[in-house]
C-alpha cells in the first residue's frame, strides 16, 4: 500500500490514535536525524505516516526542531501531502481556545533557524513562490472534510510564527495584531517553506490552546488550562484526518 498522507504532530499530539499494522522507520537524511522515528500505519484503509515534531516525549524546543530532516524524511518515504498540526494562541476574536483553524497566510518572526535546503555550500539556490504558503487544494479538502465530519473549523487566518519556547509579551502580540496576525505559534516556519521547496502539498491545522497575551478575557496564560484545551481539541484530529482520507482525490 502506497503512502497516502503524512501528519506532523505538534504539542499534545505525540502518537496518532487508530494506526494499525504499525512499523517505525529511522530515516537518515543529509540534514541529520528527524525529531523521531517515522511511524507508518494503516488508517481507514490508507497508508499514513506520522512524525512527532517535538519528539515522542516533547524533548525538542521549537527553535531546535530539525525541520529540514523532518520534511526530507517524509518526502523520501513517498509522502505527497503533509498536514502540520500546530498548537497556537488565538489573537482574532473568533480564534478562542479549542477552536480549529486552517490558516491561509503566514508572517515569519523566527530567527536563526535553517530555513532552506539551499543552506548548504555548493547546492543550487532554489527560489520558490511563497505568495500562498499553504496548498489551496489541501486547505479546501480539509475544510470540506471538517464539514463532512461535523467538525467546526475557521477556514482562514494569518499564522504568526514566533521563536519560542517562551510565550509572547502583550506588546509583541499587540504588534502582531497590527501586522495582521490572527494566530500565534512557534513551529509554522520554516516547515511550510521547506515543504514548498520539496513540492509537497502542505497545509496547517491550527489548534487554539489559549488566548494570546492581552487577547480575549484572560489576564494571564495558564499552562494547565492550555494543556486541558489542547487535549480536548486534539481529540478531534483523527476524525478530521479520517474524513480527509475519505474524500475522492
Coordinates of C-alpha atoms in Angstrom, one line a residue:
X1 CA 0.0 0.0 0.0
X2 CA 1.5 3.3 -1.1
X3 CA 1.8 6.2 1.4
X4 CA -1.2 8.5 1.2
X5 CA -0.6 11.2 3.7
X6 CA 1.9 12.4 6.3
X7 CA 0.9 14.0 9.6
X8 CA 3.3 16.1 11.7
X9 CA 2.0 16.2 15.3
X10 CA 2.7 19.2 17.4
X11 CA 2.4 19.9 21.2
X12 CA -0.1 17.4 22.6
X13 CA -0.1 15.0 19.7
X14 CA 2.9 12.6 20.0
X15 CA 1.1 9.5 18.8
X16 CA -1.6 9.1 16.2
X17 CA -4.6 7.0 17.6
X18 CA -6.0 4.3 15.4
X19 CA -3.0 3.4 13.3
X20 CA -2.8 -0.3 12.5
X21 CA 0.0 -2.6 11.2
X22 CA 2.5 -0.1 12.6
X23 CA 6.1 0.0 11.6
X24 CA 8.7 2.5 12.7
X25 CA 11.4 3.9 10.3
X26 CA 14.6 5.5 11.4
X27 CA 15.5 7.7 8.4
X28 CA 19.0 9.1 7.9
X29 CA 18.9 12.4 5.9
X30 CA 21.6 14.7 4.6
X31 CA 20.5 17.1 7.3
X32 CA 20.7 14.8 10.2
X33 CA 18.0 12.8 12.1
X34 CA 14.3 13.8 12.2
X35 CA 12.7 14.6 15.5
X36 CA 11.7 10.9 16.0
X37 CA 11.3 7.7 14.0
X38 CA 8.6 8.0 11.4
X39 CA 5.6 5.8 12.3
X40 CA 3.9 4.2 9.4
X41 CA 0.5 2.6 9.7
X42 CA -2.9 1.9 8.1
X43 CA -5.7 4.2 8.9
X44 CA -9.1 3.8 7.5
X45 CA -7.8 1.8 4.6
X46 CA -5.0 4.2 3.7
X47 CA -1.3 4.2 4.5
X48 CA -0.4 7.2 6.7
X49 CA 2.9 8.4 8.1
X50 CA 3.1 10.2 11.5
X51 CA 6.0 12.2 12.9
X52 CA 6.1 13.8 16.4
X53 CA 7.6 17.3 15.7
X54 CA 8.9 17.7 19.2
X55 CA 9.9 14.1 19.7
X56 CA 7.9 11.4 21.3
X57 CA 8.3 12.9 24.8
X58 CA 8.3 16.6 23.8
X59 CA 12.0 17.0 24.3
X60 CA 12.8 19.3 21.4
X61 CA 12.1 23.0 21.7
X62 CA 10.5 24.8 18.7
X63 CA 13.7 26.6 17.7
X64 CA 15.7 23.3 17.8
X65 CA 13.4 21.2 15.7
X66 CA 15.3 19.8 12.7
X67 CA 12.6 20.9 10.2
X68 CA 14.8 20.0 7.2
X69 CA 15.3 16.5 8.3
X70 CA 11.7 16.0 9.1
X71 CA 10.4 17.2 5.7
X72 CA 13.2 15.4 3.8
X73 CA 12.4 12.1 5.6
X74 CA 8.7 12.3 4.8
X75 CA 9.4 13.1 1.2
X76 CA 11.9 10.3 1.0
X77 CA 9.2 7.9 2.2
X78 CA 6.9 9.0 -0.7
X79 CA 4.6 11.4 1.0
X80 CA 2.9 13.9 -1.4
X81 CA 0.6 15.6 1.1
X82 CA 1.6 16.8 4.5
X83 CA -0.6 18.1 7.3
X84 CA 1.1 20.1 10.0
X85 CA -0.8 20.0 13.3
X86 CA 0.2 23.1 15.3
X87 CA -0.8 24.3 18.8
X88 CA -1.4 28.0 18.7
X89 CA -2.6 31.0 20.6
X90 CA -5.6 33.0 19.4
X91 CA -5.5 36.7 18.5
X92 CA -8.6 37.3 16.4
X93 CA -11.9 37.4 18.2
X94 CA -13.1 34.2 16.6
X95 CA -9.9 32.3 17.4
X96 CA -10.6 31.5 21.0
X97 CA -9.5 28.3 22.9
X98 CA -10.5 25.0 21.4
X99 CA -11.1 26.5 18.0
X100 CA -9.6 24.7 15.0
X101 CA -8.4 26.9 12.1
X102 CA -7.0 26.2 8.7
X103 CA -4.9 29.3 8.1
X104 CA -4.1 30.7 4.6
X105 CA -1.2 33.0 5.3
X106 CA 2.0 33.3 7.4
X107 CA 4.1 36.1 8.9
X108 CA 7.5 34.8 10.0
X109 CA 9.1 36.3 13.1
X110 CA 11.6 33.4 13.7
X111 CA 15.3 33.8 13.5
X112 CA 18.4 31.7 13.5
X113 CA 16.7 28.6 12.0
X114 CA 17.8 26.7 8.9
X115 CA 15.1 28.0 6.5
X116 CA 16.0 26.3 3.3
X117 CA 17.5 23.1 1.8
X118 CA 19.8 25.6 -0.1
X119 CA 21.6 26.4 3.2
X120 CA 24.4 24.0 2.1
X121 CA 27.6 25.1 0.3
X122 CA 27.6 24.1 -3.4
X123 CA 23.8 23.4 -3.6
X124 CA 21.9 25.3 -6.3
X125 CA 19.8 28.1 -4.8
X126 CA 16.1 27.4 -5.4
X127 CA 13.7 30.4 -5.3
X128 CA 10.1 29.4 -4.5
X129 CA 6.9 31.3 -5.0
X130 CA 5.6 31.6 -1.5
X131 CA 2.8 34.1 -2.1
X132 CA 0.3 31.4 -0.9
X133 CA 2.3 29.5 1.7
X134 CA -0.3 26.7 2.0
X135 CA -1.6 24.5 -0.8
X136 CA -5.0 25.7 -1.7
X137 CA -6.4 22.3 -2.8
X138 CA -5.3 20.7 0.5
X139 CA -6.7 23.6 2.6
X140 CA -10.0 23.3 0.7
X141 CA -10.0 19.5 1.2
X142 CA -9.5 20.0 5.0
X143 CA -12.4 22.4 5.2
X144 CA -14.7 20.1 3.3
X145 CA -13.5 17.1 5.4
X146 CA -14.3 19.0 8.6
X147 CA -17.8 19.8 7.3
X148 CA -18.4 16.1 6.4
X149 CA -17.2 15.1 9.9
X150 CA -19.3 17.8 11.6
X151 CA -16.2 19.5 13.0
X152 CA -16.3 23.2 13.2
X153 CA -13.3 25.0 11.7
X154 CA -12.3 28.5 10.8
X155 CA -11.3 28.3 7.1
X156 CA -8.7 31.1 7.1
X157 CA -6.3 33.1 9.2
X158 CA -2.8 34.5 9.4
X159 CA -0.4 32.5 11.4
X160 CA 2.4 34.5 13.1
X161 CA 5.4 32.3 13.7
X162 CA 7.5 33.3 16.7
X163 CA 10.7 31.9 18.0
X164 CA 9.7 30.3 21.4
X165 CA 9.9 28.4 23.5
X166 CA 8.7 31.3 25.7
X167 CA 5.3 32.7 25.2
X168 CA 4.9 36.3 23.9
X169 CA 4.6 39.6 25.7
X170 CA 1.4 41.7 25.5
X171 CA 3.4 44.3 23.4
X172 CA 4.5 41.6 21.0
X173 CA 1.0 40.4 20.5
X174 CA -0.2 43.9 20.0
X175 CA 2.4 44.4 17.3
X176 CA 1.4 41.1 15.7
X177 CA -2.3 42.2 15.7
X178 CA -1.3 45.4 13.8
X179 CA 0.7 43.2 11.4
X180 CA -2.5 41.3 10.6
X181 CA -1.8 38.1 12.5
X182 CA -4.8 36.1 13.8
X183 CA -2.9 33.2 15.4
X184 CA 0.5 32.8 17.0
X185 CA 2.6 29.7 17.1
X186 CA 6.2 28.6 17.2
X187 CA 6.5 25.9 14.6
X188 CA 4.8 27.1 11.4
X189 CA 8.1 28.2 9.9
X190 CA 10.3 27.1 8.3
X191 CA 8.2 23.9 7.9
X192 CA 5.8 25.4 5.3
X193 CA 8.6 26.9 3.2
X194 CA 10.6 23.6 3.3
X195 CA 7.6 21.7 2.1
X196 CA 7.2 24.1 -0.8
X197 CA 10.9 23.6 -1.8
X198 CA 10.2 19.8 -1.9
X199 CA 7.0 20.5 -3.9
X200 CA 4.8 18.9 -1.3
X201 CA 1.2 19.8 -0.8
X202 CA 1.2 21.2 2.7
X203 CA -1.4 22.7 5.0
X204 CA -1.7 23.6 8.7
X205 CA -4.4 22.5 11.1
X206 CA -4.1 25.1 13.9
X207 CA -5.4 24.0 17.3
X208 CA -6.0 27.0 19.6
X209 CA -4.9 26.2 23.1
X210 CA -5.3 29.7 24.7
X211 CA -5.8 33.3 24.0
X212 CA -2.6 35.1 23.2
X213 CA -1.3 37.6 25.7
X214 CA -3.7 40.5 26.1
X215 CA -6.4 38.9 24.0
X216 CA -9.8 37.6 25.0
X217 CA -10.9 37.9 28.6
X218 CA -7.9 36.2 30.2
X219 CA -5.5 38.2 32.5
X220 CA -2.6 35.7 32.3
X221 CA -1.8 32.5 30.5
X222 CA -2.4 29.3 32.5
X223 CA -0.3 26.3 31.4
X224 CA -2.7 23.7 32.9
X225 CA -5.5 25.4 31.1
X226 CA -3.5 25.3 27.8
X227 CA -2.9 21.5 28.2
X228 CA -6.6 20.9 29.0
X229 CA -7.7 22.8 25.9
X230 CA -5.2 21.0 23.8
X231 CA -6.3 17.6 25.0
X232 CA -9.9 18.5 24.1
X233 CA -9.3 19.9 20.7
X234 CA -6.7 17.3 19.7
X235 CA -9.3 14.6 20.2
X236 CA -11.0 15.8 17.0
X237 CA -7.9 15.4 14.8
X238 CA -8.3 11.6 14.0
X239 CA -11.9 12.2 12.8
X240 CA -10.7 15.1 10.7
X241 CA -8.0 13.1 9.1
X242 CA -10.3 10.1 8.5
X243 CA -12.8 12.4 6.7
X244 CA -9.9 13.9 4.7
X245 CA -8.8 10.4 3.6
X246 CA -12.4 9.5 2.7
X247 CA -12.5 12.3 0.0
X248 CA -12.0 11.3 -3.6
X249 CA -8.7 12.7 -4.9

